[in-house]
GROMACS .gro file of C-alpha atoms in nm:
model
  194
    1UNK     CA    1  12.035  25.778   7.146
    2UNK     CA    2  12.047  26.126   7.015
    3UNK     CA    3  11.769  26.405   7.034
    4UNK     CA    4  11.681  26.708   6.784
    5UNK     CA    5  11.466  26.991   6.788
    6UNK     CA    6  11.268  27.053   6.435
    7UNK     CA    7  11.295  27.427   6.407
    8UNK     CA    8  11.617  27.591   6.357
    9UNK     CA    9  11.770  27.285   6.387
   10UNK     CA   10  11.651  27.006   6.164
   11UNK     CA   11  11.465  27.302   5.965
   12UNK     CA   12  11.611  27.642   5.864
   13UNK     CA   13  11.385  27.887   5.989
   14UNK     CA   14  11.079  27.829   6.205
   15UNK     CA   15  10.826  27.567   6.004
   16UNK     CA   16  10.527  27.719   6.176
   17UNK     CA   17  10.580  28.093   6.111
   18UNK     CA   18  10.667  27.971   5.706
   19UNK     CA   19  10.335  27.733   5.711
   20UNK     CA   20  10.092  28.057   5.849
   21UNK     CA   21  10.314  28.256   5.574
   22UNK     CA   22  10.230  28.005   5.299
   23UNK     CA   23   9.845  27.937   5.399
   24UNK     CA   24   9.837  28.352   5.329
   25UNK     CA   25   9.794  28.290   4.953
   26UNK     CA   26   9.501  28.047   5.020
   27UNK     CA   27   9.315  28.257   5.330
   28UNK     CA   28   9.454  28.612   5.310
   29UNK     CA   29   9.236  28.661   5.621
   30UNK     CA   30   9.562  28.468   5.787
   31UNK     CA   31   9.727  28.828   5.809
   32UNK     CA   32   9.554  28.957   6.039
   33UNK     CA   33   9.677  28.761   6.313
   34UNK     CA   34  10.084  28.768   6.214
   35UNK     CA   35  10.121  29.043   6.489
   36UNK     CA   36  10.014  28.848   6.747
   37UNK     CA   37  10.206  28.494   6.577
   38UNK     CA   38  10.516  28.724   6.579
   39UNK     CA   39  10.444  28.797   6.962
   40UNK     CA   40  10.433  28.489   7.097
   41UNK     CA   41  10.699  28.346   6.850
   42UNK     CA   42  10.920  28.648   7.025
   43UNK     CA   43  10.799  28.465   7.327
   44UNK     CA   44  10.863  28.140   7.222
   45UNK     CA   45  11.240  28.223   7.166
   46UNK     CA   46  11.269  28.367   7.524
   47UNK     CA   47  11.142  28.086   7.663
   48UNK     CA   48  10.844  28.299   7.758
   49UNK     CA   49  10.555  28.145   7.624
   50UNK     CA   50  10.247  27.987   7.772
   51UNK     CA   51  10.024  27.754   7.681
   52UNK     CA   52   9.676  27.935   7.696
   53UNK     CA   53   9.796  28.214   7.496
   54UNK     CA   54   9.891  27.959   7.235
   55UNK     CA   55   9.538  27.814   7.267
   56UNK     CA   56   9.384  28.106   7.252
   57UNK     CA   57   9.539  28.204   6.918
   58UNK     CA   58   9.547  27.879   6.758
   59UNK     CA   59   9.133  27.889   6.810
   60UNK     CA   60   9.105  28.272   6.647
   61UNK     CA   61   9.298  28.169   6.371
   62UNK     CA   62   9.073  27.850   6.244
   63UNK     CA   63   8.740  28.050   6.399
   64UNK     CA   64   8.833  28.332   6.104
   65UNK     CA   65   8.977  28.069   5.828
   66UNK     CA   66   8.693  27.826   5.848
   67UNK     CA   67   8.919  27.575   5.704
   68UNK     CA   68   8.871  27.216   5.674
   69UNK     CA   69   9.097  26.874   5.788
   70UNK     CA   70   9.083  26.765   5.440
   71UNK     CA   71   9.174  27.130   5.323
   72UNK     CA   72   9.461  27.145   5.626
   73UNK     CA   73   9.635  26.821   5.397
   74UNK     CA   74   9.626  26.944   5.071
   75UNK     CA   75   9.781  27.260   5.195
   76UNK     CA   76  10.037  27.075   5.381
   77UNK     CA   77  10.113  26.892   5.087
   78UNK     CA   78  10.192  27.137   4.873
   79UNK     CA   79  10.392  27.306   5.177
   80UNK     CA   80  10.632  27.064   5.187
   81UNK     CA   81  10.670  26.999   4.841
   82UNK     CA   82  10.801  27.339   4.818
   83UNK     CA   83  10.991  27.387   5.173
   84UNK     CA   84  11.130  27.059   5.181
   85UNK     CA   85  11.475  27.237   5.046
   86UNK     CA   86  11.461  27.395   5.383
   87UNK     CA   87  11.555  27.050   5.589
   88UNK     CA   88  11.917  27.016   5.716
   89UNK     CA   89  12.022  26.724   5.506
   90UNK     CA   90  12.382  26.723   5.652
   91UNK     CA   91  12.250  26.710   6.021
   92UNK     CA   92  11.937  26.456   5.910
   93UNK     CA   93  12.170  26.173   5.764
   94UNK     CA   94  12.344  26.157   6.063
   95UNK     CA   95  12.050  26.004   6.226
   96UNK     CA   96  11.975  25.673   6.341
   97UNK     CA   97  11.694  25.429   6.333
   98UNK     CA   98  11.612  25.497   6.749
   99UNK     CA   99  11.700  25.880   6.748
  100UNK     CA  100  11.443  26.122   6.839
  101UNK     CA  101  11.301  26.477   6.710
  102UNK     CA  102  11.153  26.651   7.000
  103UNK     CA  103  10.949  26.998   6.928
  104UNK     CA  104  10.757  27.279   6.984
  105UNK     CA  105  10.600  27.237   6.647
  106UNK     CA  106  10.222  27.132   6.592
  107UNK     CA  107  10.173  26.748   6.540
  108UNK     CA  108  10.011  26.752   6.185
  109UNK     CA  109  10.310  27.025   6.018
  110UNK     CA  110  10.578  26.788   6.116
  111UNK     CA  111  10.406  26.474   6.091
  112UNK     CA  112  10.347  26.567   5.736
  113UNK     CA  113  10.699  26.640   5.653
  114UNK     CA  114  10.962  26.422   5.437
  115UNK     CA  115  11.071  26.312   5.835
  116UNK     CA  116  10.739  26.151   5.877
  117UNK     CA  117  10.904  25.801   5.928
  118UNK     CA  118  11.092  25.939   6.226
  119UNK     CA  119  11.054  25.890   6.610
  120UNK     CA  120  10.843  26.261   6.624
  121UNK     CA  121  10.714  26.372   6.962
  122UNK     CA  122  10.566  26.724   6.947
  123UNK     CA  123  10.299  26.952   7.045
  124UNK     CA  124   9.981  26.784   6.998
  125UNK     CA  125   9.663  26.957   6.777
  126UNK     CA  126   9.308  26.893   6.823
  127UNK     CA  127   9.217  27.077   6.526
  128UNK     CA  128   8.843  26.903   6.521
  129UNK     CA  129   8.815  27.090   6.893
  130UNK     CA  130   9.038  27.392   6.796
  131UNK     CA  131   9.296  27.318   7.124
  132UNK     CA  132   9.632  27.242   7.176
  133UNK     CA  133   9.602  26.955   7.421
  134UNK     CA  134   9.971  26.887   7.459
  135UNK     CA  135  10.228  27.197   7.427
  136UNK     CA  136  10.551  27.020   7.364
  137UNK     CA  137  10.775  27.327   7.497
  138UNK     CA  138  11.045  27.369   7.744
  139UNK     CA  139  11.005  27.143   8.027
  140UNK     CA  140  10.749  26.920   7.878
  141UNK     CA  141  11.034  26.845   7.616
  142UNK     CA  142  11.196  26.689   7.903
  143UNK     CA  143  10.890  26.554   8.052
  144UNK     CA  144  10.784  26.386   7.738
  145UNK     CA  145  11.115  26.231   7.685
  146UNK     CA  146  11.131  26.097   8.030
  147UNK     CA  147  10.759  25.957   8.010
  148UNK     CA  148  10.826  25.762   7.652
  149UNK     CA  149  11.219  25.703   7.720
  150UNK     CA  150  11.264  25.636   8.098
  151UNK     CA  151  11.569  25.396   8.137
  152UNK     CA  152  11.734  25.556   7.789
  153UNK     CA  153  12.032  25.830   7.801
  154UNK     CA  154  12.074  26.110   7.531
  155UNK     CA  155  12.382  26.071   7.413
  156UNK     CA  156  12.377  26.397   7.165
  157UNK     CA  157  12.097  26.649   7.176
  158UNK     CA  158  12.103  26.877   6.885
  159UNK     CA  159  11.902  27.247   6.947
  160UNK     CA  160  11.927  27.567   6.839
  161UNK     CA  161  11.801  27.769   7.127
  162UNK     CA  162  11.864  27.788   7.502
  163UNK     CA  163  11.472  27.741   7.583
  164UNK     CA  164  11.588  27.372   7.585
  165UNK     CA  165  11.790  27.379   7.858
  166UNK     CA  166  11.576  27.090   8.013
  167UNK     CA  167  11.678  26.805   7.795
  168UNK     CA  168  12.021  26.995   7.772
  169UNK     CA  169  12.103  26.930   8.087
  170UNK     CA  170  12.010  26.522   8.018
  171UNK     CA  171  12.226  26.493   7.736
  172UNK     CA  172  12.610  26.370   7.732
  173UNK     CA  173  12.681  26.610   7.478
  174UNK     CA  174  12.501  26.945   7.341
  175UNK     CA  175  12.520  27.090   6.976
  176UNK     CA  176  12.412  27.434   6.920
  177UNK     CA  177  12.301  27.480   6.517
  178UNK     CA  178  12.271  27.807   6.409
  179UNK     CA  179  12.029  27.924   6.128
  180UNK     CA  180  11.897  27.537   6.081
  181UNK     CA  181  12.247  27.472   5.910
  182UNK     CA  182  12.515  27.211   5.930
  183UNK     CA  183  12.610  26.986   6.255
  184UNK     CA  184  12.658  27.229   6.512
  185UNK     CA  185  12.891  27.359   6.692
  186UNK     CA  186  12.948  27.163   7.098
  187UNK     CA  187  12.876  27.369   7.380
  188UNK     CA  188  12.959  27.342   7.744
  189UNK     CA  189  12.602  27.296   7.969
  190UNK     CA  190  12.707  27.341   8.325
  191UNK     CA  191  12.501  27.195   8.587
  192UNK     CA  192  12.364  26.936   8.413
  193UNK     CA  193  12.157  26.649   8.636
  194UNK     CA  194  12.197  26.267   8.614
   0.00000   0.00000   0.00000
């Protein structure tokens, strides 16, 4: 079985940060909260990040853009209809009926996406309540992957940041992609655990 991360991996860029930029044109009050989404995405790629502050943001954001579910789909709709050119393609085909995308990425972005059909475990959003009841980040990547495949082994995991080091260190063989482009490049995880 081989693993993938969504953003900067199976995606070129980060599909969160280019979903707040494109809901901008329909609730320009979106803007004035991409100081704070650049914060914590800083903090995301330093492995820093933490759950309540993530919360805590998510909730400001729909408290100021009063938008609704049905709203949330046609935007993500036309989202992906234009940012589907931003998939990997090379790195996507290469995947096989049991493989797995594990991410940081909200549930109903990625769920959405032209990947839909694929095994997709990531961070889980209660937009009705405004929470983030699972943050699929770090070691809950491994902890998720664990929980759903217990007796299974990764034989590739595909990421393009060190904050995965968890499920890193269960997989046979690591490929760093840079940029959300191409296969990756193999790199050498030391210490990694049975």
């Amino acid at each position: 079985m081989n693993v993938y991360d969504f953003d900067g991996t199976l995606y070129k860029g980060e599909s969160s940060l280019h979903f707040a930029r494109f809901c901008l044109f329909k609730k320009p009050r979106v803007i004035l909260f991409f100081p704070k989404i650049l914060s914590l995405y800083k903090k995301h790629k330093k492995n820093e990040l933490c759950l309540e502050e993530a919360n805590q943001l998510f909730k400001e954001i729909l408290d100021a853009i009063a938008v609704e579910e049905e709203e949330i789909e046609t935007l993500l709709r036309i989202f992906w209809k234009k940012h589907e050119k931003n998939l990997n393609w090379p790195l996507i085909q290469t995947m096989k009926e049991n493989d797995v995308i594990l991410s940081a990425g909200p549930d109903f972005l990625l769920k959405s996406s032209p990947l839909k059909g694929k095994n997709i475990f990531c961070s889980e959003i209660d937009l009705k309540n405004k929470k983030i009841p699972f943050f699929c980040y770090g070691e809950n990547k491994r902890i998720k992957f664990k929980e759903k495949y217990e007796k299974e082994k990764i034989e590739k995991f595909y990421t393009d940041s060190y904050s995965d080091l968890p499920l890193m260190t269960l997989a046979h063989e690591v490929y760093l992609v840079k940029k959300g482009i191409g296969l990756g490049e193999k790199i050498n995880i030391k210490e990694k655990e049975g």
